[in-house]
PDB file of C-alpha atoms in Angstrom:
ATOM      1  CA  UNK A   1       5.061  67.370  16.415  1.00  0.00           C
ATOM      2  CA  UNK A   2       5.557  71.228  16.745  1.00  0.00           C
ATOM      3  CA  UNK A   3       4.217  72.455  13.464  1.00  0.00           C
ATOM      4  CA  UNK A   4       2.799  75.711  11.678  1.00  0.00           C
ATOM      5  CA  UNK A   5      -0.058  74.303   9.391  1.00  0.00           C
ATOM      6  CA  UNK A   6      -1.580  76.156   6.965  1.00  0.00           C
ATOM      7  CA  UNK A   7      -4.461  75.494   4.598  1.00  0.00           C
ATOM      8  CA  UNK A   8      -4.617  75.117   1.476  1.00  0.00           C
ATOM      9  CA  UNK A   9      -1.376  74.247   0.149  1.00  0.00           C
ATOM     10  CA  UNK A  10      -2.591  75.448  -3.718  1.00  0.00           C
ATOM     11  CA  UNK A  11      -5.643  77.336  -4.279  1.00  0.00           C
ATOM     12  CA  UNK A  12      -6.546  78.692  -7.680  1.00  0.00           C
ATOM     13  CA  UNK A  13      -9.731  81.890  -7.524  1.00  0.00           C
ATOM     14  CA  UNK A  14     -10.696  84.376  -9.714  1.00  0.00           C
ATOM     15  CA  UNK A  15     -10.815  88.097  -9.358  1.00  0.00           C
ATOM     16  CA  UNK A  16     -13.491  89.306  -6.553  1.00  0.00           C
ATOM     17  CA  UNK A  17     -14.094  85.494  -4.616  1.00  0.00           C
ATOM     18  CA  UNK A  18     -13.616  86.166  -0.865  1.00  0.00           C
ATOM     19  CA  UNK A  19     -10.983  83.261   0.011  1.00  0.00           C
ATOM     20  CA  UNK A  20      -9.620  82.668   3.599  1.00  0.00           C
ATOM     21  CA  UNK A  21      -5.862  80.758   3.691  1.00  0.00           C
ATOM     22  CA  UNK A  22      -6.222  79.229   7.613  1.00  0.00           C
ATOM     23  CA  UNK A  23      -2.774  79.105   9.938  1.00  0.00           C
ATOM     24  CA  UNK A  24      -2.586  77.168  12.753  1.00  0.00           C
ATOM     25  CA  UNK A  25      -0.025  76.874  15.293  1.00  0.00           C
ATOM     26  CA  UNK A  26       0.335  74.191  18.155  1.00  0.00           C
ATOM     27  CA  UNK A  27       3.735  75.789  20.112  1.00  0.00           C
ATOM     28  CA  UNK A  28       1.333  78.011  21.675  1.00  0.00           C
ATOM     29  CA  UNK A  29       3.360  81.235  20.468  1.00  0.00           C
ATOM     30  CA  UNK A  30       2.201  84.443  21.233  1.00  0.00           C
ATOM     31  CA  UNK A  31       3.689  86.058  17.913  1.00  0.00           C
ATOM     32  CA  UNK A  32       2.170  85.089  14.581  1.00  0.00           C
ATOM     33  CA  UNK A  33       2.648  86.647  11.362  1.00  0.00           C
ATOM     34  CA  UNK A  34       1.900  86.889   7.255  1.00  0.00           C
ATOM     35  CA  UNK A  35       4.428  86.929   4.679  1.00  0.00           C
ATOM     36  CA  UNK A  36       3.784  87.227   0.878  1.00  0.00           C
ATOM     37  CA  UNK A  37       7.220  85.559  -1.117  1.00  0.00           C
ATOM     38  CA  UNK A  38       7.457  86.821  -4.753  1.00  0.00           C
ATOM     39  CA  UNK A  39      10.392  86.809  -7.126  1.00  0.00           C
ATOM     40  CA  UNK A  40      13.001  89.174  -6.924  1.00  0.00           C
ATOM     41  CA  UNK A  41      11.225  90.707  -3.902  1.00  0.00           C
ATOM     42  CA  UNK A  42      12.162  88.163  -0.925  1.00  0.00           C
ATOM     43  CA  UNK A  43       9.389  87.825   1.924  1.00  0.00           C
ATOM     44  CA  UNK A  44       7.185  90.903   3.041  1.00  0.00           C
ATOM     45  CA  UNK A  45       5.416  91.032   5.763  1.00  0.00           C
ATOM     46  CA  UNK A  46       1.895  91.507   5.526  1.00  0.00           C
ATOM     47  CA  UNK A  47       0.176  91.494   8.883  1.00  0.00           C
ATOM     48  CA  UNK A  48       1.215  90.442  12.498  1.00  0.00           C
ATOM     49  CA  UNK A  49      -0.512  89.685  15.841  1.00  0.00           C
ATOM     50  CA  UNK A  50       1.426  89.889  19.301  1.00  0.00           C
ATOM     51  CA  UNK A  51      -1.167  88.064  21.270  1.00  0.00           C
ATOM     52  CA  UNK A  52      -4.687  87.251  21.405  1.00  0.00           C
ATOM     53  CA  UNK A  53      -6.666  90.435  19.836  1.00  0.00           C
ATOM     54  CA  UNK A  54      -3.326  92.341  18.975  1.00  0.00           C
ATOM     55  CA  UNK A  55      -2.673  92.735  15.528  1.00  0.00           C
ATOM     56  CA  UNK A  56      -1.348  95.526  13.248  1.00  0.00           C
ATOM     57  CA  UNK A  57      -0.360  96.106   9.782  1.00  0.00           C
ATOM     58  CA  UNK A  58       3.065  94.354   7.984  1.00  0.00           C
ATOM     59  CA  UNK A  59       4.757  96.327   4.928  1.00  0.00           C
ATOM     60  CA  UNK A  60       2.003  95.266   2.586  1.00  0.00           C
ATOM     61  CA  UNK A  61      -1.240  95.292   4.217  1.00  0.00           C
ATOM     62  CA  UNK A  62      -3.437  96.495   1.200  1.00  0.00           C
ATOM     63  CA  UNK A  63      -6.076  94.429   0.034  1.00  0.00           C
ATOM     64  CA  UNK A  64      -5.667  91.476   3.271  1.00  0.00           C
ATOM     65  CA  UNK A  65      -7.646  91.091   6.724  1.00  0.00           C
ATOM     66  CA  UNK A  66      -6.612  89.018   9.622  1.00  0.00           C
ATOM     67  CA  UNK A  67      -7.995  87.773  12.710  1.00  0.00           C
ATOM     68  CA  UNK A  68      -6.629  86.396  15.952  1.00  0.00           C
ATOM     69  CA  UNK A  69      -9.571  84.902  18.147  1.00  0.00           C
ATOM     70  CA  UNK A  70      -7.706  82.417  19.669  1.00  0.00           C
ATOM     71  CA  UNK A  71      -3.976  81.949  20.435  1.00  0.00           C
ATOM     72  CA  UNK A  72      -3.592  79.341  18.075  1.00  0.00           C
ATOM     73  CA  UNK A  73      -4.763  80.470  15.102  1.00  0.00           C
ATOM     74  CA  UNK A  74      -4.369  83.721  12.179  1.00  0.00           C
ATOM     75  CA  UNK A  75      -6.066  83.459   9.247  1.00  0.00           C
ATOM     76  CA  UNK A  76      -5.853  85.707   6.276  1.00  0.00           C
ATOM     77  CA  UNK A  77      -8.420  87.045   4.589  1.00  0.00           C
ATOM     78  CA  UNK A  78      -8.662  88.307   0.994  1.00  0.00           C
ATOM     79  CA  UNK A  79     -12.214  89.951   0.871  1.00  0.00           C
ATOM     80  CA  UNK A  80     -11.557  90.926  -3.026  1.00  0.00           C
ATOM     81  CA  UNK A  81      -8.562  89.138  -3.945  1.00  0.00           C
ATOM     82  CA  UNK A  82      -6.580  90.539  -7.213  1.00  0.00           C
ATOM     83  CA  UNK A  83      -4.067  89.229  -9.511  1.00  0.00           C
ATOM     84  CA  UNK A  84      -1.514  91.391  -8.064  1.00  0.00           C
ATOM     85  CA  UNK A  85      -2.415  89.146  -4.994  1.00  0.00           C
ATOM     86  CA  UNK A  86      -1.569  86.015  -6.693  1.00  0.00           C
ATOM     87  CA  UNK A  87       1.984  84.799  -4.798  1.00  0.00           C
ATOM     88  CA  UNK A  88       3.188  82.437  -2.611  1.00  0.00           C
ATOM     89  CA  UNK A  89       2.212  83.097   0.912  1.00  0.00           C
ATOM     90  CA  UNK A  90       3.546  82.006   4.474  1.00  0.00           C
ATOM     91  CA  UNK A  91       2.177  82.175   8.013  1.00  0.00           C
ATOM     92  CA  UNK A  92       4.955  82.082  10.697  1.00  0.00           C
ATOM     93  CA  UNK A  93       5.353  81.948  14.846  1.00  0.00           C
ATOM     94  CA  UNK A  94       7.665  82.733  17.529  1.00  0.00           C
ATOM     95  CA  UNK A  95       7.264  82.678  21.175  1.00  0.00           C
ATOM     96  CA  UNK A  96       7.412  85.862  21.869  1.00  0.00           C
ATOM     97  CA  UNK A  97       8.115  88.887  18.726  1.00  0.00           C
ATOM     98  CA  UNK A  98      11.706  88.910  17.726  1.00  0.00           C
ATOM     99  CA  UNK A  99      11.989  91.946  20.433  1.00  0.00           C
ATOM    100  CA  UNK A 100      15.619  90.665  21.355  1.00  0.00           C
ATOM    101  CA  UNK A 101      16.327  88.626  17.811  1.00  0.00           C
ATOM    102  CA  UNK A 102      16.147  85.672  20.457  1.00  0.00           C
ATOM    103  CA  UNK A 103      13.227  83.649  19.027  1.00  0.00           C
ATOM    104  CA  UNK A 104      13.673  82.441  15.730  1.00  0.00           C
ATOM    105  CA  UNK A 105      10.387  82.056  13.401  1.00  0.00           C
ATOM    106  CA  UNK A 106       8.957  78.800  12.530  1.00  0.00           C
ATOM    107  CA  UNK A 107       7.143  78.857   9.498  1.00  0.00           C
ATOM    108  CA  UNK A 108       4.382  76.771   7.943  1.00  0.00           C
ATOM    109  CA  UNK A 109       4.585  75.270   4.648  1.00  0.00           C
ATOM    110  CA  UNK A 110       3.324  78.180   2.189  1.00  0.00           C
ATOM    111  CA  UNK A 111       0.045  78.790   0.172  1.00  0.00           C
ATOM    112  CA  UNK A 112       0.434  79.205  -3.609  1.00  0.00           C
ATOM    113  CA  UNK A 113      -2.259  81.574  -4.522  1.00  0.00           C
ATOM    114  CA  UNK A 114      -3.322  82.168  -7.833  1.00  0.00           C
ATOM    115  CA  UNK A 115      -6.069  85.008  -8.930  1.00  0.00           C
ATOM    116  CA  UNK A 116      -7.076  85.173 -12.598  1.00  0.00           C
TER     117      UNK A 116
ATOM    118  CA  UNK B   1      15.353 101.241   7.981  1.00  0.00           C
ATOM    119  CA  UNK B   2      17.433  98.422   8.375  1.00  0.00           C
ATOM    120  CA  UNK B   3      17.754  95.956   5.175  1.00  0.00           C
ATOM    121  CA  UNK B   4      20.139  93.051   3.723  1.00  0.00           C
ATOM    122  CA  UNK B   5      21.142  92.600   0.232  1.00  0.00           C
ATOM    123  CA  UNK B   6      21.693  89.411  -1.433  1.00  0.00           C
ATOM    124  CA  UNK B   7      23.984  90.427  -5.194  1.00  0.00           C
ATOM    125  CA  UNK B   8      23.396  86.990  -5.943  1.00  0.00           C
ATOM    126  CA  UNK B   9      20.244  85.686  -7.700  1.00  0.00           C
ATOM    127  CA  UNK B  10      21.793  82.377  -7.517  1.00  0.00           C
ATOM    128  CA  UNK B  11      25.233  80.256  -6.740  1.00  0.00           C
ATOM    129  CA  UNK B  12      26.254  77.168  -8.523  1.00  0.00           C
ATOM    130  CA  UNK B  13      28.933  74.536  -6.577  1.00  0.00           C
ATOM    131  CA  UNK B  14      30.225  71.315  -7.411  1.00  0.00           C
ATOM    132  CA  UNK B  15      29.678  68.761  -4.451  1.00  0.00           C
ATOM    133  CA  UNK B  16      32.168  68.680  -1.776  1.00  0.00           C
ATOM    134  CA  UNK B  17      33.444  72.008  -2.529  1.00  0.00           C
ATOM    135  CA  UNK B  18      33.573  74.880  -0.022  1.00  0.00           C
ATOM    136  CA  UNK B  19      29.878  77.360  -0.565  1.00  0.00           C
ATOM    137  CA  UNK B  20      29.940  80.709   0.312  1.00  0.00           C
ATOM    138  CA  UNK B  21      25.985  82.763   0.028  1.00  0.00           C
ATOM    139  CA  UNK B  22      26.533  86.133   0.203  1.00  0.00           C
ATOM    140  CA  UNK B  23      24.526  88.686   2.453  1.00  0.00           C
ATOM    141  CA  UNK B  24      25.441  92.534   3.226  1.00  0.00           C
ATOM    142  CA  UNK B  25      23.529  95.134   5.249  1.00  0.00           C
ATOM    143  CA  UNK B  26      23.092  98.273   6.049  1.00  0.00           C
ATOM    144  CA  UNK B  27      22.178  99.293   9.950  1.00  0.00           C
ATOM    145  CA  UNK B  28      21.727 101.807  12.576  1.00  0.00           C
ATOM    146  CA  UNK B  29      23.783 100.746  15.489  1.00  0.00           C
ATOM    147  CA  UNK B  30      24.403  96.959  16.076  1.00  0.00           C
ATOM    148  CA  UNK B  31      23.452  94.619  13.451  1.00  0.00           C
ATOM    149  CA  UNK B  32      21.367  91.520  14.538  1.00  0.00           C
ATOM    150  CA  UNK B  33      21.500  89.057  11.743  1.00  0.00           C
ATOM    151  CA  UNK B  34      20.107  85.645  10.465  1.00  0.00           C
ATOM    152  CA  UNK B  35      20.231  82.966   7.723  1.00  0.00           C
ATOM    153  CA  UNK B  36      17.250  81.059   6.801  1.00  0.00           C
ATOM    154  CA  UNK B  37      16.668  78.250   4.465  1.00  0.00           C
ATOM    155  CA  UNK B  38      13.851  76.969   2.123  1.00  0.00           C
ATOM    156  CA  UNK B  39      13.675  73.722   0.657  1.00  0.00           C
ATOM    157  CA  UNK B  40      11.663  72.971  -1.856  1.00  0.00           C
ATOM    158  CA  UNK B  41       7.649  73.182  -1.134  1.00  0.00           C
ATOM    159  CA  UNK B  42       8.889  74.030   2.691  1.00  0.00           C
ATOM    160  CA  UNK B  43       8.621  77.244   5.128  1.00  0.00           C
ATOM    161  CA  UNK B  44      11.753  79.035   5.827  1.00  0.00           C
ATOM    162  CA  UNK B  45      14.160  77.053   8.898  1.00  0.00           C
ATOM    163  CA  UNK B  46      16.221  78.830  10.855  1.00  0.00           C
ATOM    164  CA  UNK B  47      19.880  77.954  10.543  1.00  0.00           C
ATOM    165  CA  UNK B  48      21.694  80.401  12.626  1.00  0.00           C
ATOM    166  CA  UNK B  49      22.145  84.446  13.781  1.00  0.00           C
ATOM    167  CA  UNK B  50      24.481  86.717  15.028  1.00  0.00           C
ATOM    168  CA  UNK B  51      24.054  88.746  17.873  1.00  0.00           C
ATOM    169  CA  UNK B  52      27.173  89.564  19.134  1.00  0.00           C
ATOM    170  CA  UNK B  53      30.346  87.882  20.059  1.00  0.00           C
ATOM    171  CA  UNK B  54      31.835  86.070  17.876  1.00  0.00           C
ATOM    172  CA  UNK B  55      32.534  86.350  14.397  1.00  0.00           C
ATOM    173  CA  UNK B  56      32.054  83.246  13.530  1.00  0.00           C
ATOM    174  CA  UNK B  57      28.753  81.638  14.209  1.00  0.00           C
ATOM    175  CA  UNK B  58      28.190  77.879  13.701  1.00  0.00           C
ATOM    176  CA  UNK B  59      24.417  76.566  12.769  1.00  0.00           C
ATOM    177  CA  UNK B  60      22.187  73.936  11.132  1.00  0.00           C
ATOM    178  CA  UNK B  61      23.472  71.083   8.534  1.00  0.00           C
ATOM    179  CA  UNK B  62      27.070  72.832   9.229  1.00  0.00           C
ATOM    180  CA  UNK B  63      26.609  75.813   7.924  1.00  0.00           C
ATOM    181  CA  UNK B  64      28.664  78.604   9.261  1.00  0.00           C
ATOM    182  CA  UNK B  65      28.236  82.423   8.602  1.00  0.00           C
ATOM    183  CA  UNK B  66      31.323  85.010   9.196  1.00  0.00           C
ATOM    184  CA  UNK B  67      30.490  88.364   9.939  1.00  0.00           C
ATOM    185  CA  UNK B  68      32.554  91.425   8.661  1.00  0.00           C
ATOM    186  CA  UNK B  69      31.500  94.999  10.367  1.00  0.00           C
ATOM    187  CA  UNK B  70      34.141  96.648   8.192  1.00  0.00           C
ATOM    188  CA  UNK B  71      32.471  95.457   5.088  1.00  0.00           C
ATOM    189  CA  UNK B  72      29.217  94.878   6.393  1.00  0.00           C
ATOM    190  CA  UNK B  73      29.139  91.319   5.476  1.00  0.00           C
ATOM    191  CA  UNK B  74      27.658  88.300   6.754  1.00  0.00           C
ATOM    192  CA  UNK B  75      28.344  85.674   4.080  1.00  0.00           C
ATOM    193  CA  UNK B  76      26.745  82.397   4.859  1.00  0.00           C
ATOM    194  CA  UNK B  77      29.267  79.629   4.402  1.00  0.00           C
ATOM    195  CA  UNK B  78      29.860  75.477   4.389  1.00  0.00           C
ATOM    196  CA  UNK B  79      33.476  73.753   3.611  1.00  0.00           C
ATOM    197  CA  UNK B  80      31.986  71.067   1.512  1.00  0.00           C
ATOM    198  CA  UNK B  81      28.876  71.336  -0.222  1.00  0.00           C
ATOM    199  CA  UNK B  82      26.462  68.754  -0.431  1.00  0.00           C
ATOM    200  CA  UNK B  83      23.630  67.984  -3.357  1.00  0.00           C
ATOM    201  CA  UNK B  84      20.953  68.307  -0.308  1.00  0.00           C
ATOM    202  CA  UNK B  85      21.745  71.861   0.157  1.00  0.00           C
ATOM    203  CA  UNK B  86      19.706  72.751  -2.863  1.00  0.00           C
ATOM    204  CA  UNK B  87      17.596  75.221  -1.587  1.00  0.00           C
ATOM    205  CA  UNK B  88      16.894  79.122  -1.267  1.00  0.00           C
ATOM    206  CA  UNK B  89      18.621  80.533   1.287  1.00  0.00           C
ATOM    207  CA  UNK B  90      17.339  84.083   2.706  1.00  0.00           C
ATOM    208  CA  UNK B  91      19.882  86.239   4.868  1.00  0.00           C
ATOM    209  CA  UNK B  92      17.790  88.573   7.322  1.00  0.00           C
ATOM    210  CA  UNK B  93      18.425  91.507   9.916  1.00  0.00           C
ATOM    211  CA  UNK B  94      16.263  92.741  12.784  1.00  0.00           C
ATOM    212  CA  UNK B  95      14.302  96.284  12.344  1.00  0.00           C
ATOM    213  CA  UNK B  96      12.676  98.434  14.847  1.00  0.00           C
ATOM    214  CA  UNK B  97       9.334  99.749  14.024  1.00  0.00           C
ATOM    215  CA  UNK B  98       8.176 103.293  14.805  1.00  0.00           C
ATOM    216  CA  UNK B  99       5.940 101.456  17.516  1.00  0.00           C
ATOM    217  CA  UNK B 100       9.141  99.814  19.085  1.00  0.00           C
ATOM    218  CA  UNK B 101       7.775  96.688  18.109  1.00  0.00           C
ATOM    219  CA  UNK B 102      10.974  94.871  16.034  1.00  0.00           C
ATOM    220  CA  UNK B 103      10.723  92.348  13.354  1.00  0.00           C
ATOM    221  CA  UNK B 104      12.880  90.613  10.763  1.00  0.00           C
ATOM    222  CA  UNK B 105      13.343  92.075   7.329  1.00  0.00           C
ATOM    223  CA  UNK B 106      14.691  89.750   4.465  1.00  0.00           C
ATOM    224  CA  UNK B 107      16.622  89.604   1.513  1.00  0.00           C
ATOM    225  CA  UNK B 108      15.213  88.659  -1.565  1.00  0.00           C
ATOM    226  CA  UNK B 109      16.891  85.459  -1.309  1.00  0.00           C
ATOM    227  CA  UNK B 110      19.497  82.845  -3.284  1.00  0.00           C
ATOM    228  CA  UNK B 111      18.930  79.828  -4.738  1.00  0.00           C
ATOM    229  CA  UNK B 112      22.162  77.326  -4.127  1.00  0.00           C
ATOM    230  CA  UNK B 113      22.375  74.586  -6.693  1.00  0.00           C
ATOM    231  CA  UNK B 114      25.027  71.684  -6.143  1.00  0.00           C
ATOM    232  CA  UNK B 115      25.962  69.403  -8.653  1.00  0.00           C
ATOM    233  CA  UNK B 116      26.561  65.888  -7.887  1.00  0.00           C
TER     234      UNK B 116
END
């Protein structure tokens, strides 16, 4: 089944606990991409990665790392997470980035993070 | 930058009645636009978009969206509700970065609620 997986579905930390939420994609798209979802303030995009290596900063970047090693996979890393990082988080993929609005996103099935 | 509003925080419809989910935005040149839905403890699915053409673009579950360049509108809509449309719907438009590189900006979403 074509699926965006992502890992763990909850996770509870407290302030300063290096965490790492894994995405994994098996549609082989080249696009891949962070979102943060919090109330009142629809999805933002936090990181994205064209391809294999390629990545480059979303609208919210501060305070998150990423990695794309292989095609399949874009984890995000919170080195020193904060509560102002608690939200609910989503990885998504595309074939190819949106360049002609022609690929729609698939999107895995979001991380609720909580930092105290 | 190119951006969507949603003036609705949330709609409430009777089953079997027509829906209508609002979206409007505000572009440079020619508005590439999409509707996504989330149901509950899901990732965002792609219902439908509007590229050009026309008007009236058919999608997912039957959902329909009309759009309006002379009052920058692209209201998602469905003649007869059902209760499994429950969800948050997000209406999005394409942006090009600085870089060239375009991606999707959303709205900050609407939660539908239909009543048996």
């Amino acid at each position: 089944e074509a699926q965006v997986t992502q890992n763990p579905r909850y996770l509870i930390t407290v302030t300063g606990k290096k965490l790492t939420v894994t995405c994994s994609q098996n549609m082989n798209h080249e696009y891949m991409s962070w979102y943060r979802q919090d109330p009142g303030l629809g999805l933002r995009q936090i990181y994205y990665s064209m391809n294999v290596e390629v990545t480059d900063k979303g609208d919210v970047p501060e305070g998150y790392k990423v990695s794309r090693k292989e095609k399949r996979n874009f984890p995000l890393i919170l080195e020193s997470p904060s509560p102002n990082q608690t939200s609910l988080y989503f990885c998504a993929s595309s074939f190819v980035p949106p360049r002609e609005a022609n690929e729609k996103l698939f999107f895995g099935s979001g991380t609720q993070l909580s930092v105290l | 930058a190119q951006s969507v509003a949603q003036p609705e925080d949330q709609v409430n419809v009777a089953e079997g009645n027509p829906l209508t989910v609002k979206c409007t935005y505000s572009v440079s040149g020619n508005p590439y636009l999409f509707w996504y839905v989330q149901y509950p403890n899901r990732g965002l699915q792609f219902l439908l978009k509007y590229i050009t053409g026309d008007n009236l673009v058919k999608g997912s579950y039957g959902f329909e969206a009309e759009f309006n360049k002379s009052q920058t509108s692209f209201h998602l809509k469905k003649p007869s509700a059902l209760v499994s449309d429950s969800a948050l719907y997000f209406c999005a438009v394409r942006d090009v970065m600085n870089t060239g590189f375009q991606k999707l900006v959303f709205g900050t979403g609407t939660r539908l609620l239909v009543s048996p």
